[in-house]
Amino acid sequence: MVLPNLRLNFGRIFCIPLAVTVVLSSAVPFPSSAAATAAFSRHRRLVASASPMNPSSQSQSPPPPVAKKVEHAMEMFGDVRIDNYYWLRDDSRTDPEVLSYLRQENAYTDSIMSGTKEFEDKLFAEIRGRIKEEDVSAPLRKGPYYYYKRTLEGKEYVQYCRRLISDNQKVPSVHDIMPTGPEAPPEHVILDVNVKAQHHLYYSIGAFKVSPNNKLVAYAEDTKGDEIYTIYVIDVETQATIGEPLVGVTSYLEWAGDNAFVYITMDEILRPDKAWFHVLGTEQSKDTCLYVEKDDMFSLDLQASESKKYLFVASESKNTRFNFYLDVSKPEEGLKVLTPRVDGIDTTVSHRGDHFFIKRRSDQFFNSEVVACAVNNTSSTTVLIPHRESVKIQEIQLFSDHLVAYERENGLPKIIVYHLPPIGEPLRSLESGQAVSFVDPVYSAESSDSEFSSSILRFSYSSLRTPSSVYDYDMKAGISVLKKIDSVLGGFDATRYVTERQWAPSSDGTLIPISIVYRKDLVKLDGSDPLLLYGYGSYEICIDPSFKSARLSLLDRGFIYAIAHIRGGGEMGRQWYENGKLLKKKNTFTDFIACAEYLIEKKFCSKEKLCIEGRSAGGLLIGAVLNMRPDLFKAAVAGVPFVDVVTTMLDPTIPLTTSEWEEWGDPRKEEFYFYMKSYSPVDNVRNLWLCLMPCILSLAIIYFSPSIIFIFFCMK
């Protein structure tokens, strides 16, 4: 899957004449949010520093390295494509000629960028200075403990901590505050990731799961950055390791009682394909295989019900998802089918009392409905929340007395709370729920861990001007209480910034939402302001407006920041996604162009002040619109860009290629081949493009990636 920002991999930067710039991946992600934010900002500053370049300084720079051309022909349906830089692909990373060329590019980078170091250091210090390093997350009450994470000044990783609740019999309240004074129970550090990471160049915790009895923790660690994990189990109090570690696994794991858990492993192309049952104290080789997914279009997922009485193993493709359940009290019975495999039907499941709850999407009910079935009769369902054409149900969360639906309407997330009848009573269609209210006109609101037996819903909230916040919502009283808001040092004042929503008409008349933020005392809104327009538009992923402290370095210099919520994403419902994929993918690009033209028309910016950005599949967007409208943009940031669509989708050696066909199409079929080729950036570069496009930044691509070939093609 080509995700927008799973990991920040930043590496060396080298320049090509006319300020065309590419990055070589170091494959060493930054471990903490503080470092990642600073690194992200470090690269954002290059947009300002790299364009336009001073002609006189260019004349004094050494000539750039020139990669040789070696013709590589690829033929399909009688159509021949030539890739002169295919030789740069070296899976072994040992080819002397390739490595020599990369060293030349790095040396050229050091030379061409030497004049920006002072500005880089200034911005880095500025961005780092906004981050509060000594901090504690909002404690979450689980059983007799508060659980939370702590960050320490000068340390890159977190500590996982807990503190005993002195009065565990007290009914939880949204007003509860974890005591920290001298009379409070002492803090206990369960796992200090700084200690674990000190002997590794790379370290990441992919899962951290406390056992139901709160005595053990199972965690998954990755020490290479390849997302192949090792699972350890430790005693919470003593940190002693329990049993032998499980190697070569994914980060998917869930406890099945207090002495066993389920985990998932991958095949040779890193597709999660097998679910296993492990009993503590036994060897990994003795584990029971619960299920094997043989269809390479499908991958496995694993979830625990909020009630913790069932585990759910799901198998999913881009368009279909079906589920099995495991009764934690009867693991010897193995997995049982809950929702069978039916092409085009997508189900997500959970449990409460005598019922399974199912969020179900189909071609008919494309925005999903919520149904329930008895545990002992899964074939008969009752509709709880019906399908609505204007409202998409994204997720449901269950509590002992409530059901929470995370919905989308008019491009914005909503949280709706429904009261459920007592467990044991019949379920029927739910009456109108109670909506949680929000202040900002555009925002992000997401689910968070909560306690099933509680009436307190925890959720996270953010907007383009509101730092990430954690709220507890009393589902009985209907009140929200702020539990934590991320600190932004350096005198940040949210009232200086304005957020708004605009709607741009696309080429077919569809209105495209745009989220906008700017500092009201610095912009003129007369067309003279610089603007950075961000887009993604793939996989039904919603790019909701959220806060990033690094962005202040743009806003406080008079930039306007905007997000184009284009088709291919999920912001406006399932049909929004369907109309921006496969043979309708070009809607993604024309929507983005329409948003750019609208912002110019409404005098948020001009062509000479319009910068654009996209990452991964969003990098494909950037490459496509640059080919389509090179006259429209002043600068472009293409992060880990996916720009050689046809070649990539024809290469079965690339992990998960076949599963991507439901998103982009199968180029082995003639209709898809020529449609994909018609927008694939490397196949549509024109000579005129280079003359009109002064700057490209491509972040963190592997050195033999087609993204570099895209840049080279632009130089022809």
XYZ file of C-alpha atoms in Angstrom:
716
model
C 0.000 0.000 0.000
C 1.295 3.425 -0.929
C 0.567 5.274 2.298
C 0.763 9.036 2.871
C 3.185 9.050 5.781
C 3.772 5.796 7.613
C 7.360 6.570 8.410
C 9.664 9.510 7.921
C 12.789 8.298 6.090
C 15.049 11.250 5.429
C 18.434 11.051 3.803
C 20.929 12.838 1.634
C 19.820 15.473 -0.840
C 21.426 16.145 -4.161
C 20.652 18.821 -6.704
C 20.170 18.680 -10.433
C 20.426 21.854 -12.541
C 17.464 24.234 -12.571
C 16.812 23.339 -8.952
C 15.442 19.881 -9.648
C 16.191 18.013 -6.431
C 16.076 14.366 -5.350
C 16.675 12.637 -2.015
C 18.438 9.352 -1.366
C 16.892 7.304 1.412
C 19.062 6.580 4.406
C 16.516 4.011 5.636
C 17.109 5.245 9.178
C 13.781 6.677 10.381
C 13.758 9.185 13.179
C 12.600 7.438 16.345
C 10.637 10.130 18.147
C 7.921 12.548 17.191
C 10.159 15.415 18.214
C 12.965 14.364 15.921
C 10.587 13.449 13.120
C 8.824 16.785 13.333
C 12.115 18.626 13.249
C 13.312 16.554 10.324
C 10.089 17.115 8.438
C 10.472 20.827 8.958
C 14.100 20.681 7.877
C 12.946 19.423 4.513
C 10.076 21.850 4.242
C 12.486 24.737 4.498
C 14.104 23.587 1.273
C 11.023 24.703 -0.609
C 11.878 28.239 0.354
C 15.641 27.942 -0.009
C 15.844 25.981 -3.253
C 13.643 28.156 -5.446
C 14.473 30.374 -7.106
C 18.241 29.846 -7.234
C 20.654 32.676 -7.716
C 21.986 32.465 -11.307
C 25.349 33.865 -10.307
C 25.797 31.250 -7.598
C 24.874 28.512 -10.067
C 27.622 29.607 -12.421
C 30.173 29.158 -9.623
C 28.975 25.657 -8.738
C 30.681 22.536 -10.059
C 28.925 20.783 -12.938
C 26.410 18.166 -11.825
C 27.109 14.471 -12.338
C 25.534 13.006 -15.458
C 24.126 9.486 -15.266
C 24.818 7.327 -18.266
C 21.966 6.086 -20.433
C 21.495 2.358 -20.972
C 18.458 1.582 -23.080
C 16.010 -0.827 -21.454
C 12.963 -1.688 -23.571
C 9.644 -2.898 -22.125
C 6.863 -4.058 -24.455
C 3.188 -4.691 -23.742
C 0.300 -4.928 -26.217
C 2.651 -3.855 -29.006
C 3.578 -0.692 -27.089
C 7.285 -0.190 -26.368
C 8.512 1.962 -23.481
C 12.188 2.876 -23.088
C 13.766 3.385 -19.655
C 17.351 4.647 -19.966
C 17.945 4.579 -16.215
C 16.663 1.134 -15.309
C 20.299 0.154 -14.664
C 20.211 2.174 -11.446
C 18.122 -0.562 -9.883
C 20.454 -2.641 -7.746
C 18.648 -4.735 -5.161
C 21.972 -5.786 -3.625
C 23.034 -2.147 -3.015
C 26.607 -3.183 -3.905
C 27.101 -2.251 -7.577
C 30.355 -0.189 -7.649
C 29.231 1.949 -10.594
C 25.935 2.834 -8.947
C 27.582 3.590 -5.609
C 30.200 5.767 -7.307
C 27.491 7.754 -9.032
C 25.627 8.257 -5.763
C 28.775 9.496 -4.043
C 29.220 12.047 -6.827
C 25.656 13.238 -6.331
C 26.171 13.584 -2.577
C 29.330 15.604 -3.120
C 27.474 17.820 -5.564
C 24.749 18.288 -2.986
C 27.230 19.439 -0.359
C 28.511 22.018 -2.804
C 25.240 23.323 -4.208
C 23.533 23.544 -0.796
C 26.459 24.955 1.161
C 24.975 28.429 1.127
C 21.795 27.387 2.946
C 23.327 25.882 6.070
C 22.862 28.944 8.267
C 19.197 29.169 7.318
C 18.762 25.423 7.811
C 20.231 25.586 11.298
C 18.039 28.547 12.166
C 14.879 26.751 11.085
C 15.869 23.528 12.771
C 16.416 25.332 16.080
C 13.171 27.249 15.629
C 11.137 24.098 15.051
C 12.864 22.106 17.759
C 12.283 24.992 20.140
C 8.508 24.533 19.903
C 8.652 20.964 21.178
C 8.189 20.199 24.859
C 10.557 17.293 25.386
C 9.671 16.552 29.015
C 6.055 15.423 28.797
C 3.454 12.853 29.841
C 0.555 11.524 27.776
C -3.004 11.641 29.090
C -3.233 8.749 31.587
C -5.820 6.098 30.719
C -7.531 4.181 33.488
C -7.450 0.414 32.899
C -8.480 -1.806 35.773
C -6.620 -0.768 38.946
C -3.987 1.305 37.115
C -3.407 4.473 35.156
C -1.327 3.742 32.048
C 0.598 6.457 30.213
C 3.768 7.293 28.282
C 6.511 9.669 29.349
C 9.118 11.507 27.263
C 12.335 12.849 28.772
C 14.444 15.833 27.798
C 17.296 14.828 25.538
C 15.879 11.340 24.973
C 14.476 10.168 21.658
C 12.137 7.423 22.857
C 9.289 7.023 25.328
C 8.911 5.258 28.636
C 5.810 3.108 29.130
C 4.584 3.729 32.675
C 1.748 2.989 35.047
C 0.601 4.090 38.483
C -1.705 2.271 40.886
C -5.122 3.840 41.520
C -5.374 4.324 45.273
C -9.194 4.162 45.325
C -10.055 1.656 42.613
C -13.634 1.291 43.867
C -14.502 4.853 42.920
C -16.647 5.151 39.798
C -14.536 6.625 36.967
C -15.306 10.227 36.047
C -14.269 12.542 33.221
C -12.978 14.834 35.978
C -10.561 12.254 37.411
C -6.929 13.377 37.631
C -4.050 11.005 38.241
C -2.366 12.011 41.518
C 1.371 12.628 41.269
C 2.244 14.180 44.628
C 4.366 12.694 47.415
C 1.338 10.880 48.853
C 0.426 9.292 45.510
C 1.302 5.697 44.619
C 4.731 5.617 42.960
C 5.243 5.609 39.216
C 6.395 2.311 37.760
C 8.313 2.261 34.470
C 7.221 -0.858 32.600
C 9.511 -0.422 29.612
C 12.101 2.263 28.892
C 12.480 2.247 25.123
C 15.590 4.430 25.408
C 17.348 1.544 27.132
C 16.112 -0.977 24.574
C 17.217 1.208 21.665
C 20.703 2.142 22.860
C 22.420 -0.779 21.109
C 20.596 -0.374 17.790
C 20.915 2.099 14.916
C 17.179 1.742 14.421
C 14.527 0.802 16.952
C 10.739 0.841 16.926
C 7.986 -0.627 19.098
C 5.144 -1.822 16.865
C 2.815 -3.162 19.576
C 2.597 -2.887 23.359
C -0.135 -5.049 24.892
C -0.875 -5.477 28.599
C -2.344 -8.841 29.613
C -5.919 -8.887 30.968
C -4.669 -9.465 34.533
C -2.201 -6.538 34.219
C 0.759 -8.764 35.131
C 2.458 -9.209 31.756
C 3.254 -7.158 28.676
C 3.807 -8.451 25.151
C 5.577 -6.061 22.828
C 6.854 -6.266 19.249
C 10.164 -4.641 18.313
C 11.796 -3.880 14.961
C 15.555 -3.261 15.057
C 16.229 -2.951 11.320
C 13.435 -0.809 9.889
C 12.113 -3.609 7.676
C 8.871 -3.992 9.684
C 9.760 -7.593 10.542
C 9.234 -7.836 14.288
C 10.252 -9.913 17.279
C 7.747 -10.400 20.117
C 8.900 -10.399 23.745
C 6.825 -11.042 26.862
C 7.947 -9.516 30.149
C 6.771 -9.429 33.740
C 5.437 -5.929 34.358
C 6.947 -5.581 37.828
C 10.346 -7.221 37.357
C 10.895 -6.767 33.586
C 11.989 -10.415 33.493
C 11.512 -12.038 30.094
C 8.907 -14.798 29.983
C 9.767 -17.619 27.587
C 11.654 -17.260 24.320
C 11.018 -14.392 21.869
C 8.961 -15.039 18.733
C 10.886 -14.050 15.605
C 9.951 -13.112 12.050
C 6.466 -11.842 12.872
C 4.294 -8.794 12.204
C 3.307 -6.271 14.870
C -0.211 -7.761 15.029
C -0.728 -9.472 18.390
C -3.579 -9.768 20.895
C -3.855 -11.535 24.239
C -6.109 -14.609 24.396
C -6.472 -14.765 28.162
C -3.572 -14.299 30.572
C -1.228 -17.019 29.325
C -1.622 -17.066 25.543
C -1.878 -14.744 22.579
C -2.507 -14.727 18.836
C -0.054 -13.234 16.355
C 0.420 -13.011 12.580
C 3.373 -13.817 10.329
C 4.200 -12.878 6.723
C 5.147 -14.670 3.529
C 8.259 -13.975 1.455
C 6.789 -10.778 -0.030
C 5.875 -9.461 3.449
C 2.144 -10.164 3.086
C 0.530 -11.013 6.449
C -0.786 -14.490 5.635
C -0.818 -16.757 8.721
C -2.468 -16.466 12.157
C -0.911 -18.386 15.063
C -1.870 -19.296 18.641
C 0.981 -19.185 21.165
C 0.944 -20.457 24.747
C 3.444 -18.822 27.090
C 6.406 -21.017 27.920
C 6.186 -23.094 24.740
C 8.478 -22.954 21.722
C 7.438 -20.985 18.663
C 7.785 -24.133 16.555
C 4.981 -25.707 18.622
C 2.500 -22.890 17.977
C -0.856 -23.731 16.403
C -1.581 -22.265 12.980
C -5.150 -20.976 13.098
C -5.512 -19.866 9.481
C -3.536 -19.495 6.252
C -4.606 -16.977 3.596
C -3.429 -18.391 0.271
C -4.905 -15.700 -1.984
C -2.138 -13.139 -2.535
C -4.755 -10.432 -3.109
C -5.651 -10.712 0.603
C -3.786 -9.924 3.838
C -4.641 -10.769 7.437
C -5.602 -8.393 10.221
C -6.118 -9.050 13.928
C -8.299 -7.309 16.507
C -9.593 -7.926 20.003
C -13.177 -7.111 20.881
C -13.631 -4.264 23.324
C -15.116 -6.838 25.710
C -11.840 -8.855 25.424
C -13.909 -12.058 25.161
C -13.257 -12.633 21.466
C -10.434 -12.185 19.000
C -11.163 -11.520 15.341
C -8.937 -12.581 12.466
C -9.884 -10.758 9.278
C -8.732 -11.336 5.722
C -8.987 -8.309 3.484
C -8.265 -7.004 0.023
C -8.833 -3.437 -1.140
C -12.524 -4.217 -1.727
C -13.456 -7.255 0.391
C -13.071 -8.177 4.058
C -14.338 -11.253 5.927
C -13.917 -12.348 9.546
C -13.332 -15.308 11.832
C -13.742 -15.284 15.609
C -11.929 -17.039 18.431
C -13.659 -17.512 21.775
C -10.913 -16.644 24.267
C -12.493 -18.949 26.863
C -12.465 -21.874 24.381
C -9.331 -21.460 22.254
C -9.204 -25.192 21.580
C -12.242 -24.755 19.299
C -10.152 -22.638 16.934
C -11.437 -20.023 14.517
C -15.058 -19.956 13.386
C -16.545 -18.031 10.478
C -18.419 -14.901 11.520
C -18.828 -13.075 8.206
C -18.140 -15.244 5.131
C -16.112 -14.158 2.137
C -18.278 -12.445 -0.478
C -16.610 -10.350 -3.168
C -17.362 -6.662 -2.645
C -18.591 -7.094 0.953
C -16.438 -5.455 3.640
C -17.172 -6.223 7.293
C -15.611 -5.112 10.574
C -16.820 -6.817 13.741
C -16.942 -6.541 17.518
C -18.769 -8.023 20.493
C -20.991 -7.097 23.435
C -23.022 -9.429 25.615
C -24.910 -11.984 23.523
C -24.295 -10.249 20.210
C -21.704 -9.595 17.568
C -21.852 -6.107 16.051
C -20.947 -5.732 12.374
C -20.167 -2.675 10.264
C -20.991 -3.845 6.752
C -20.280 -2.189 3.412
C -21.451 -3.432 0.012
C -22.124 -2.044 -3.450
C -25.717 -1.431 -2.365
C -24.856 0.019 1.051
C -21.660 1.772 -0.032
C -21.445 4.085 3.005
C -21.954 1.136 5.393
C -24.637 0.046 7.814
C -24.373 -1.380 11.334
C -26.073 -4.677 12.109
C -26.035 -7.125 15.005
C -26.420 -10.880 15.228
C -26.711 -13.288 18.118
C -23.501 -15.082 19.035
C -25.327 -18.408 18.620
C -27.020 -17.416 15.330
C -24.693 -15.385 13.119
C -26.801 -15.837 9.977
C -29.677 -13.615 11.188
C -28.989 -9.888 11.584
C -30.815 -6.836 12.921
C -30.138 -3.408 11.424
C -29.086 -0.960 14.147
C -27.904 1.989 12.039
C -29.163 1.999 8.434
C -27.196 2.986 5.371
C -27.408 6.670 4.387
C -26.233 8.055 1.062
C -24.939 11.291 2.593
C -23.318 9.845 5.731
C -20.445 7.383 5.805
C -19.914 5.165 8.845
C -16.156 4.816 9.239
C -15.856 2.946 12.505
C -17.820 1.770 15.515
C -16.666 1.435 19.121
C -18.538 -0.579 21.724
C -19.063 -0.062 25.438
C -21.165 -1.992 27.922
C -24.006 0.546 27.616
C -23.176 2.511 24.460
C -22.269 2.278 20.801
C -20.152 5.061 19.311
C -20.207 5.637 15.551
C -17.434 7.597 13.875
C -19.123 9.061 10.814
C -18.414 11.505 7.993
C -20.823 14.058 6.571
C -20.057 16.949 4.213
C -16.387 16.060 4.371
C -16.089 16.359 8.165
C -15.735 13.678 10.844
C -18.493 13.289 13.421
C -18.777 11.295 16.635
C -22.284 10.012 17.425
C -23.123 8.263 20.718
C -26.008 5.777 20.873
C -27.454 4.327 24.079
C -27.874 0.547 24.017
C -30.464 -1.515 25.906
C -29.150 -3.555 28.836
C -27.141 -6.634 27.914
C -29.488 -9.589 27.484
C -32.379 -7.542 26.120
C -33.287 -7.643 22.404
C -31.566 -5.202 20.062
C -33.515 -3.023 17.670
C -32.917 -0.073 15.367
C -31.197 2.667 17.340
C -32.855 6.023 17.803
C -31.068 9.256 16.913
C -27.738 9.423 18.641
C -26.102 12.298 20.465
C -23.420 14.179 18.513
C -20.225 15.374 20.160
C -19.762 19.067 19.350
C -16.596 20.703 17.995
C -15.529 24.341 17.708
C -13.382 24.701 14.584
C -14.930 24.814 11.087
C -12.467 22.155 9.876
C -10.856 19.610 12.173
C -9.771 16.036 12.834
C -11.446 13.757 15.394
C -10.391 10.148 15.953
C -11.098 7.245 18.267
C -8.784 6.409 21.130
C -8.405 3.606 23.654
C -11.240 3.560 26.174
C -12.525 1.188 28.846
C -15.367 -1.097 27.700
C -17.097 -1.144 31.105
C -16.996 2.643 31.443
C -19.376 5.371 30.266
C -16.376 7.547 29.343
C -15.405 7.881 25.701
C -11.881 9.062 24.999
C -11.121 10.670 21.641
C -8.415 12.819 20.086
C -9.079 16.167 18.439
C -7.013 18.559 16.388
C -7.411 21.289 13.808
C -5.135 23.384 11.637
C -4.812 25.829 14.547
C -5.533 23.559 17.544
C -2.715 21.300 18.799
C -3.466 17.620 19.275
C -5.842 17.263 22.213
C -7.281 14.385 24.224
C -10.851 14.607 25.530
C -12.929 12.428 27.816
C -16.640 12.513 26.989
C -19.269 11.501 29.544
C -21.732 9.551 27.405
C -24.455 9.789 30.058
C -24.149 13.498 30.834
C -23.100 14.596 27.335
C -20.126 16.704 28.442
C -16.523 16.785 27.204
C -13.508 17.479 29.410
C -10.081 18.318 27.997
C -7.524 15.928 29.503
C -4.445 17.091 27.619
C -3.402 19.435 24.825
C 0.064 19.241 23.316
C 2.238 22.137 24.413
C 3.690 24.395 21.716
C 6.562 26.414 23.112
C 7.725 29.757 21.796
C 4.655 31.899 22.367
C 2.147 30.117 20.124
C -1.256 31.853 20.130
C -4.046 30.010 18.309
C -6.155 33.174 18.020
C -3.683 34.581 15.476
C -4.675 31.933 12.952
C -7.789 31.573 10.804
C -9.129 28.251 9.520
C -11.839 27.936 6.900
C -13.447 25.616 4.367
C -13.825 26.493 0.683
C -15.403 24.490 -2.166
C -13.820 24.400 -5.627
C -15.806 23.274 -8.702
C -13.970 20.529 -10.600
C -14.052 20.071 -14.368
C -17.216 17.925 -14.155
C -18.972 20.274 -11.714
C -18.208 18.284 -8.558
C -17.468 20.544 -5.589
C -14.135 19.735 -3.941
C -13.612 20.757 -0.277
C -10.457 22.683 0.606
C -9.261 23.234 4.184
C -7.270 26.435 4.697
C -5.242 28.040 7.484
C -3.258 31.274 7.641
C -2.076 33.867 10.108
C -4.538 36.714 9.827
C -2.100 39.524 10.605
C 0.394 38.480 7.918
C -1.646 37.686 4.801
C -3.268 40.146 2.413
C -5.556 37.790 0.453
C -4.958 39.851 -2.674
C -3.110 37.194 -4.668
C 0.328 38.181 -3.407
C 0.569 35.612 -0.587
C 2.584 32.385 -1.000
C 0.512 29.208 -0.592
C 1.367 25.527 -0.107
C -1.357 23.174 -1.390
C -1.257 19.584 -0.122
C -3.009 16.601 -1.704
C -3.206 12.820 -1.500
C -6.368 11.271 -2.980
C -5.926 7.479 -2.821
C -6.946 4.369 -0.856
C -10.046 6.062 0.620
C -7.699 7.701 3.124
C -8.981 10.909 4.693
C -6.455 13.727 5.026
C -8.278 15.537 7.796
C -7.043 18.980 8.891
C -4.748 18.511 11.876
C -2.099 20.530 13.665
C 1.646 20.346 13.003
C 3.897 22.688 14.949
C 6.497 22.585 12.151
C 3.944 24.201 9.840
C 4.127 27.364 11.941
C 7.481 28.108 10.320
C 5.558 28.616 7.086
C 2.495 30.341 8.532
C 4.589 32.745 10.594
C 6.406 33.782 7.419
C 3.160 34.669 5.682
C 2.380 31.386 3.947
C -1.160 30.106 3.491
C -1.536 26.340 3.897
C -4.343 24.411 2.184
C -5.437 20.780 1.839
C -7.321 19.677 -1.285
C -9.703 16.855 -0.293
C -9.774 15.348 -3.766
C -11.523 12.250 -5.086
C -9.731 8.984 -4.440
C -9.674 9.844 -0.743
C -12.537 9.043 1.614
C -13.425 12.479 2.940
C -16.848 12.660 1.253
C -17.841 9.003 1.517
C -17.280 5.766 -0.349
C -18.392 7.089 -3.746
C -15.777 9.843 -3.411
C -13.185 7.101 -3.327
C -14.731 5.002 -6.088
C -14.739 8.021 -8.399
C -10.990 8.506 -7.959
C -9.568 5.027 -8.551
C -9.030 2.533 -11.377
C -10.437 3.915 -14.652
C -11.546 7.120 -12.889
C -8.137 7.922 -11.397
C -7.696 11.065 -13.478
C -10.459 12.720 -11.423
C -7.887 12.886 -8.614
C -5.612 15.025 -10.765
C -8.252 17.268 -12.319
C -9.730 17.888 -8.852
C -6.349 19.050 -7.582
C -5.848 21.334 -10.579
C -9.353 22.744 -10.029
C -8.497 23.500 -6.390
C -5.317 25.277 -7.464
C -7.184 27.355 -10.043
C -9.884 28.203 -7.507
C -7.352 29.413 -4.943
C -5.786 31.627 -7.592
C -9.187 32.943 -8.713
C -10.167 33.783 -5.122
C -6.817 35.562 -4.642
C -5.418 33.296 -1.974
C -2.302 33.194 -4.169
C -1.045 33.493 -7.739
C 0.710 31.052 -10.054
C 3.997 32.662 -9.084
C 3.316 31.996 -5.385
C 1.689 28.539 -5.560
C 3.634 25.554 -4.186
C 2.286 21.990 -4.077
C 3.087 18.897 -2.024
C 2.190 15.210 -1.917
C 3.752 12.070 -0.464
C 3.810 8.481 -1.751
C 0.561 8.077 -3.712
C 0.337 11.840 -3.247
C 3.709 12.008 -4.992
C 2.021 10.375 -7.979
C -0.526 13.186 -7.822
C 2.239 15.789 -7.893
C 3.984 14.157 -10.844
C 0.737 13.851 -12.794
C -0.418 17.447 -12.314
C 3.034 18.790 -13.173
C 2.800 16.997 -16.501
C -0.776 18.159 -17.061
C -0.372 21.799 -15.988
C 3.317 22.753 -15.697
C 2.361 26.414 -16.010
C 0.269 26.420 -12.840
C 2.823 25.854 -10.078
C 5.951 27.604 -8.847
C 7.416 24.765 -6.770
C 6.618 21.149 -5.969
C 7.458 18.790 -3.117
C 7.129 15.130 -4.103
C 7.768 12.909 -1.078
C 8.597 9.226 -1.651
C 6.714 9.606 -4.950
C 5.054 6.699 -6.752
C 5.622 7.850 -10.324
C 6.248 4.778 -12.511
C 2.800 3.261 -12.213
C 2.860 0.803 -15.110
C 6.307 -0.686 -14.503
C 5.654 -1.012 -10.779
C 2.290 -2.720 -11.195
C 3.814 -5.157 -13.713
C 6.623 -6.200 -11.346
C 5.586 -9.219 -9.223
C 8.856 -9.092 -7.243
C 7.741 -5.893 -5.516
C 5.914 -6.721 -2.254
C 2.120 -6.603 -2.420
C 1.958 -5.593 -6.092
C -0.980 -7.866 -6.859
C -3.029 -6.507 -3.959
C -2.612 -3.032 -5.444
C -4.456 -3.950 -8.643
C -7.804 -3.201 -6.960
C -6.604 0.378 -6.448
C -4.804 1.167 -9.714
C -5.841 -1.602 -12.086
C -4.107 -4.630 -13.559
C -1.827 -3.457 -16.408
C -1.779 -6.972 -17.828
C -5.219 -6.029 -19.156
C -5.044 -3.764 -22.188
C -7.666 -1.236 -21.045
C -5.884 -0.661 -17.748
C -2.424 -0.664 -19.304
C -3.111 2.236 -21.637
C -5.197 4.167 -19.093
C -2.475 3.878 -16.441
C 0.182 4.824 -18.971
C -1.821 7.917 -19.922
C -1.235 9.455 -16.467
C 1.890 7.675 -15.149
C 4.334 10.578 -14.562
C 7.453 8.978 -16.054
C 5.556 8.142 -19.235
C 4.202 11.644 -19.801
C 7.112 14.059 -19.365
C 7.371 16.762 -22.033
C 10.409 18.928 -22.828
C 8.372 22.064 -22.197
C 7.827 20.966 -18.602
C 11.416 21.593 -17.574
C 11.394 25.143 -18.872
C 8.330 26.053 -16.849
C 8.896 24.121 -13.606
C 11.648 25.660 -11.492
C 11.778 23.290 -8.531
C 11.102 19.714 -7.533
C 11.902 18.175 -4.189
C 11.641 14.404 -3.935
C 12.065 13.156 -0.387
C 13.327 9.795 0.810
C 13.130 7.666 -2.305
C 15.322 4.622 -2.713
C 18.159 5.544 -5.035
C 17.049 3.225 -7.850
C 13.413 4.279 -7.562
C 11.541 5.305 -10.705
C 11.093 8.629 -8.914
C 14.666 9.488 -9.834
C 14.039 8.313 -13.366
C 11.117 10.749 -13.452
C 13.503 13.575 -12.622
C 15.996 12.417 -15.231
C 13.266 12.221 -17.859
C 12.416 15.818 -17.051
C 15.977 16.774 -17.980
C 15.882 15.313 -21.466
